[in-house]
Coordinates of C-alpha atoms in Angstrom, one line a residue:
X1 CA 0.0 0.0 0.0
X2 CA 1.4 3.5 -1.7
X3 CA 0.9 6.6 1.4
X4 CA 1.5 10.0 0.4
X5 CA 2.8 13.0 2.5
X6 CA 0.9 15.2 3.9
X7 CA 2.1 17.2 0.7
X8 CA -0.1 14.6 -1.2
X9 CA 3.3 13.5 -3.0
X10 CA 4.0 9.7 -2.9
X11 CA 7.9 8.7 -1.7
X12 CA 9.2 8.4 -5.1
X13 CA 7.5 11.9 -6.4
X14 CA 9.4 13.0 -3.2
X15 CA 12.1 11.4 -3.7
X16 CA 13.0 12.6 -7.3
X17 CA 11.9 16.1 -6.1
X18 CA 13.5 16.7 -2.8
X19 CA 16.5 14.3 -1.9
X20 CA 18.0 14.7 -5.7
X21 CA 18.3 19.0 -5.0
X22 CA 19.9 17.7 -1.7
X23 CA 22.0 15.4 -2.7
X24 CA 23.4 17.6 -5.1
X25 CA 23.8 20.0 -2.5
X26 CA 25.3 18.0 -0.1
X27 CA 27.9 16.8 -2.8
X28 CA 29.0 19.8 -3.8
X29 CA 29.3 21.0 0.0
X30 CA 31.2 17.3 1.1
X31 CA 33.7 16.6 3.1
X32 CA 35.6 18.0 6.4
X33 CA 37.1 21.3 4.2
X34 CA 34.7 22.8 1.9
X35 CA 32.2 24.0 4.3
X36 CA 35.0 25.8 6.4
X37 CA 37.5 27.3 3.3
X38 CA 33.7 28.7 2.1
X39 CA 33.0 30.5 5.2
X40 CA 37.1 31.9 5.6
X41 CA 36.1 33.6 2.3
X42 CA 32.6 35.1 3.5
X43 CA 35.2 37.2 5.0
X44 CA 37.0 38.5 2.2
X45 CA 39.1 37.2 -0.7
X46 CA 42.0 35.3 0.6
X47 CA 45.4 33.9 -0.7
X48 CA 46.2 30.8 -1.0
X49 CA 48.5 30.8 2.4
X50 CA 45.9 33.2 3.9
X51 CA 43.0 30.2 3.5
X52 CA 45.8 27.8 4.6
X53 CA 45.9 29.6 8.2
X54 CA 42.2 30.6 8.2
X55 CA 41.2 26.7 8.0
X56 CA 43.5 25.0 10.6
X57 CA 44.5 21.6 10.2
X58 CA 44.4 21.4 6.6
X59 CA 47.4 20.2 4.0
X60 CA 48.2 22.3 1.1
X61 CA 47.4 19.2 -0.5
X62 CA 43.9 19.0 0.1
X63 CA 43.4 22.4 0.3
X64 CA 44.3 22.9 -3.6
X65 CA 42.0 19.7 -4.4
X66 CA 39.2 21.1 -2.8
X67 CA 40.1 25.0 -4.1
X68 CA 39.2 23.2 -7.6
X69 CA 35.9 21.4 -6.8
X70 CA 35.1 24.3 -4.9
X71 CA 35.6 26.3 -8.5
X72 CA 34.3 23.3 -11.2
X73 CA 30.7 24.0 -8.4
X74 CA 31.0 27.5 -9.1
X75 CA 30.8 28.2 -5.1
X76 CA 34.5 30.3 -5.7
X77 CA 37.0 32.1 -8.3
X78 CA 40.5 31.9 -9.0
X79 CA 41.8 35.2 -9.9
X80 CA 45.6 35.5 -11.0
X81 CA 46.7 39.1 -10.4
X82 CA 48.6 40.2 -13.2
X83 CA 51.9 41.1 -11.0
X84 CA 55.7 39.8 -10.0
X85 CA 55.3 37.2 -9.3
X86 CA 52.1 36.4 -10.5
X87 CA 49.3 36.4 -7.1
X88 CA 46.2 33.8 -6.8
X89 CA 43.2 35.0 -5.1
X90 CA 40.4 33.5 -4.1
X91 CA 36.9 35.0 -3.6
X92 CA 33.4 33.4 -3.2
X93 CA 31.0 34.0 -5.6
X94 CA 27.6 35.1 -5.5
X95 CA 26.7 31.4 -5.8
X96 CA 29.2 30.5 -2.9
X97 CA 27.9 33.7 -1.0
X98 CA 24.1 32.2 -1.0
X99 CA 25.4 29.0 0.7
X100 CA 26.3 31.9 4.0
X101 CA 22.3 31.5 5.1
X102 CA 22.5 27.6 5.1
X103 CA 25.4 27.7 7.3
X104 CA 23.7 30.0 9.7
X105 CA 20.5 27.4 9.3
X106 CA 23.0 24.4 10.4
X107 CA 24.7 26.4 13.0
X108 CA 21.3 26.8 14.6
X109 CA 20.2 23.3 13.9
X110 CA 23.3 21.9 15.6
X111 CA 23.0 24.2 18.8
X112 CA 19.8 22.7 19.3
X113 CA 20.6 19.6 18.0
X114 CA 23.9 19.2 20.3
X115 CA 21.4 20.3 23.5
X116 CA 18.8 18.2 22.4
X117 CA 21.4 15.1 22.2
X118 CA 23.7 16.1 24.7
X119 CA 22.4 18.7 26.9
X120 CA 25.2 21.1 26.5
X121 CA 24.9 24.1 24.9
X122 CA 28.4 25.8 22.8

């Protein structure tokens, strides 16, 4: 027997319409790094070396592969400064900027989520 949400959509109209949008969104946002180099350039374009220090922990390894899936999901730019030597900066884009209210919405979700669980509040 087939129920429907209270939307009056069945689980595969739901699924096709809800969880692909947010899978998406939580593939183009995976992984420990992404989230936090995102928000170091809510505050401004950054360096290379500049989001190195900003996002503690991370190699410069990682932190170029993820500068570059960042930029294929259109969430930052790469801008080479035409200078000597030649400077990279990186700056979110309006795209990346919209993600800034999500991050606010998880923030809040996980205060109340770590007090509901834990009973601690940050």
């Amino acid at each position: 027997m087939e129920t429907q949400h209270k939307s009056g959509c069945t689980f595969e109209e739901t699924q096709a319409s809800i969880m692909m949008p947010v899978f998406d969104s939580l593939d183009a946002l995976r992984g420990r790094w992404r989230l936090p180099i995102l928000i170091s350039l809510f505050f401004g374009a950054k360096r290379f070396t500049e989001i190195s220090k900003a996002v503690s922990g991370i190699s410069d390894k990682v932190l170029a592969r993820e500068l570059k899936e960042l930029e294929l999901n259109q969430l930052i730019t790469r801008t080479v400064h035409n200078s000597f030597p030649p400077t990279v900066v990186y700056s979110a884009t309006p795209h990346g900027e919209s993600v800034e209210r999500l991050v606010i919405e998880l923030k809040n979700w996980g205060e109340k989520h770590r007090q509901q669980v834990i009973g601690k509040s940050s």
